[in-house]
GROMACS .gro file of C-alpha atoms in nm:
model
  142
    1UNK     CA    1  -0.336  -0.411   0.117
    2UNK     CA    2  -0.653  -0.599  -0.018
    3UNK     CA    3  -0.920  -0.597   0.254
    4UNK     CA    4  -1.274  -0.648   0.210
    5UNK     CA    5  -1.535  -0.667   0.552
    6UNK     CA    6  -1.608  -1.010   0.703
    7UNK     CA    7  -1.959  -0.984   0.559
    8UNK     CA    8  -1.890  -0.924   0.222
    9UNK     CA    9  -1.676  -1.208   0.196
   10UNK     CA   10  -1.904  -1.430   0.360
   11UNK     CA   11  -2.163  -1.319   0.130
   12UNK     CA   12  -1.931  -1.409  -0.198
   13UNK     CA   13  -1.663  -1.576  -0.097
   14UNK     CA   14  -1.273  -1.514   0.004
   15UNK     CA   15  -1.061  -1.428  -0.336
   16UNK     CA   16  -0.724  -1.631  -0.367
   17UNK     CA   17  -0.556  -1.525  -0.658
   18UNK     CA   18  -0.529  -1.157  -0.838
   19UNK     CA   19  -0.756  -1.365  -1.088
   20UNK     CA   20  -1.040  -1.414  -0.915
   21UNK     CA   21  -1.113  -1.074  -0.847
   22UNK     CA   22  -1.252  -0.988  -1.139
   23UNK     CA   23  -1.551  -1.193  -0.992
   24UNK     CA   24  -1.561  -0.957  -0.726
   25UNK     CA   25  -1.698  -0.572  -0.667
   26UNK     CA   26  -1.350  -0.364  -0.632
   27UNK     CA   27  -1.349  -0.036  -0.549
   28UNK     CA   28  -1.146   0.214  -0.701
   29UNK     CA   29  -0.917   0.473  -0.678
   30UNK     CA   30  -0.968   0.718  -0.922
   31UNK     CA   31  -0.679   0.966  -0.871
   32UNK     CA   32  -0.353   0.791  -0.979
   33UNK     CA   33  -0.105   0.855  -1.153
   34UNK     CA   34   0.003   0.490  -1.204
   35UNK     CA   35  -0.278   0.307  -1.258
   36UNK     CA   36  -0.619   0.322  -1.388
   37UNK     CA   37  -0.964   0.295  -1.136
   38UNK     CA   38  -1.035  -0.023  -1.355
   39UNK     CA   39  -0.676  -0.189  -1.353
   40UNK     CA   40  -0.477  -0.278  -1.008
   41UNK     CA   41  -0.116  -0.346  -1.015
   42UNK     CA   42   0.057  -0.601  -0.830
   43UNK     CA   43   0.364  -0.753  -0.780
   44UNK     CA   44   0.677  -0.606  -0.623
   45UNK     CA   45   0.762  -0.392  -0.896
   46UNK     CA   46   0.435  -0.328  -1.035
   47UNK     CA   47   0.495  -0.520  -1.324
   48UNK     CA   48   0.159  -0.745  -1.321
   49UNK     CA   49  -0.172  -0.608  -1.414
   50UNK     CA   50  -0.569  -0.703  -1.326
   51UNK     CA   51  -0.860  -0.577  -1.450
   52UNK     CA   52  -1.090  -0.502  -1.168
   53UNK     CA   53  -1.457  -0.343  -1.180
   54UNK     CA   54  -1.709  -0.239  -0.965
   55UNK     CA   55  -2.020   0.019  -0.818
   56UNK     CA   56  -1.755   0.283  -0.740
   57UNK     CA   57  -1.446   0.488  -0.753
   58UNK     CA   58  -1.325   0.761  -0.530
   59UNK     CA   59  -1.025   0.973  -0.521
   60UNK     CA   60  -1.007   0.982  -0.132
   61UNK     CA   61  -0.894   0.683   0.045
   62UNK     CA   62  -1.103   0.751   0.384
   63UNK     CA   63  -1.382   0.757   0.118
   64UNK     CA   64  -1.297   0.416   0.007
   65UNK     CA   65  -1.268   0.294   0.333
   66UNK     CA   66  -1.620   0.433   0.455
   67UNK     CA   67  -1.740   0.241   0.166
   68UNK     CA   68  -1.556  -0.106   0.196
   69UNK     CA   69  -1.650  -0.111   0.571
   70UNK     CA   70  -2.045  -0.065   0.444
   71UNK     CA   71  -1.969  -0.375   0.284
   72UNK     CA   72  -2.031  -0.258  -0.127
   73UNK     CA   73  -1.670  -0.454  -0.224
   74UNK     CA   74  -1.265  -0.505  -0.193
   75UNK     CA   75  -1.075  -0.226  -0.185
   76UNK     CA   76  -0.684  -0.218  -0.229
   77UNK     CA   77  -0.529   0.050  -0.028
   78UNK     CA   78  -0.188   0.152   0.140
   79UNK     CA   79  -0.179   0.027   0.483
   80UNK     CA   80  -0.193   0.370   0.612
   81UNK     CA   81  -0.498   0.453   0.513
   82UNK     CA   82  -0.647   0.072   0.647
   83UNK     CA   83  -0.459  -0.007   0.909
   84UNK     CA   84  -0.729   0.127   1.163
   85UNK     CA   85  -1.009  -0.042   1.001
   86UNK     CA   86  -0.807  -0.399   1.027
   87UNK     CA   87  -0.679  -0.323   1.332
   88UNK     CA   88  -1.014  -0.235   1.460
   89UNK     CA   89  -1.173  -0.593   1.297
   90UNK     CA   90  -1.379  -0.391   1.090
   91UNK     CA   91  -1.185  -0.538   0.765
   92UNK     CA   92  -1.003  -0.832   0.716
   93UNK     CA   93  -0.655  -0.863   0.510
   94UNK     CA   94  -0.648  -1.111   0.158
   95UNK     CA   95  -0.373  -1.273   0.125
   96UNK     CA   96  -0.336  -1.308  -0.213
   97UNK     CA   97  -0.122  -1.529  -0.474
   98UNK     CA   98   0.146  -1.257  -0.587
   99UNK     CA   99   0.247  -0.997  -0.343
  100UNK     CA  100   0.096  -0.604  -0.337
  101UNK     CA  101   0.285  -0.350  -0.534
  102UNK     CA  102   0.506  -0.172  -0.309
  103UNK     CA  103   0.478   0.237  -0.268
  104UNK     CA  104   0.853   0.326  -0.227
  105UNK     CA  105   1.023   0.449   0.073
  106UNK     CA  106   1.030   0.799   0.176
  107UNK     CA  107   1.245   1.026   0.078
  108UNK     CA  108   1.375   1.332   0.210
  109UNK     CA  109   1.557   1.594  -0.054
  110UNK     CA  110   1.732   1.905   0.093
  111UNK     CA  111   1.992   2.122  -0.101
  112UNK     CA  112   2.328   1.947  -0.253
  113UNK     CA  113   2.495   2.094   0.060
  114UNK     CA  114   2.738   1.894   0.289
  115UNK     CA  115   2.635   2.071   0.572
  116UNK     CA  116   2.265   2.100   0.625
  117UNK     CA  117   2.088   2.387   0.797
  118UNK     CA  118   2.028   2.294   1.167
  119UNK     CA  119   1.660   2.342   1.119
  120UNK     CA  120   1.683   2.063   0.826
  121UNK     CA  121   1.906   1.830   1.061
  122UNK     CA  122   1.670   1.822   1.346
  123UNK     CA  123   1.365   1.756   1.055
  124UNK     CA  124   1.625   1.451   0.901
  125UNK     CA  125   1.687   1.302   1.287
  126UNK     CA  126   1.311   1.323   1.393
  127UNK     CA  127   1.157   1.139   1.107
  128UNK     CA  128   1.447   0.874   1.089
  129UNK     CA  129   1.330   0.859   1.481
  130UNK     CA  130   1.002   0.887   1.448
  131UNK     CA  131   0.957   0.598   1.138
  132UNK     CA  132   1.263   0.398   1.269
  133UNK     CA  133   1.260   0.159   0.944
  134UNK     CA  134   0.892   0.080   0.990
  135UNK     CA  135   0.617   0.326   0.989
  136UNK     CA  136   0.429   0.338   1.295
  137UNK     CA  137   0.130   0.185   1.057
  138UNK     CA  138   0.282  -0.058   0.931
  139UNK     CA  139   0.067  -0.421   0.966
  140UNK     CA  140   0.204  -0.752   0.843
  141UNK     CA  141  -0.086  -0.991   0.597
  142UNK     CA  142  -0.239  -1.185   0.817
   0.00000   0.00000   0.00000
């Protein structure tokens, strides 16, 4: 998700496109192994690119957070790690003209064997419970 605090985006305005961010101060994530703290990816696939700068970069997302919600920028984030902060009004969600990249789904690998340990079984039946098709997390673009 792109989010960014009311303030800020009173102060210099709502972005609409991937575009016009370059206008803005992004924060970055500088621990990734798919993209660079300058360069965001977007698009379902990942296949678009935008060059983004700003005052900062951080490889901890609660980092970024602390520093979006002090109002220094846009940061774009899994909606894990800002789904409190939105839900909380602290930061609001851009909706933006292509959609975010998406993460994946999760994955759970165990040995090749037909017949997993019981231990494993339980572990495959929570988290199928416990995520249910949507993490518990999970927030829709408003």
């Amino acid at each position: 998700m792109v989010c960014a605090t009311p303030d800020y985006l009173t102060r210099r305005g709502r972005p609409r496109s991937w575009a016009d961010l370059s206008e803005h101060d992004c924060l970055g994530f500088s621990f990734s192994g798919i993209a660079k703290p300058g360069e965001w990816l977007y698009g379902r696939s990942r296949y678009r690119r935008v060059s983004v700068r700003g005052p900062m970069c951080a490889s901890n997302g609660d980092a970024l957070v602390a520093c979006v919600s002090a109002g220094l920028g846009i940061i774009y984030e899994p909606d894990f790690i800002v789904a409190d902060a939105v839900r909380g009004g602290q930061l609001d969600v851009l909706t933006l003209d292509a959609p975010p990249a998406e993460l994946g789904d999760i994955h759970l690998l165990y040995a090749p064997d037909r017949t997993p340990p019981a231990k494993v079984r339980v572990m495959i039946d929570f988290l199928v419970r416990a995520f249910d098709g949507t993490a518990p997390w999970t927030m829709k673009p408003v």
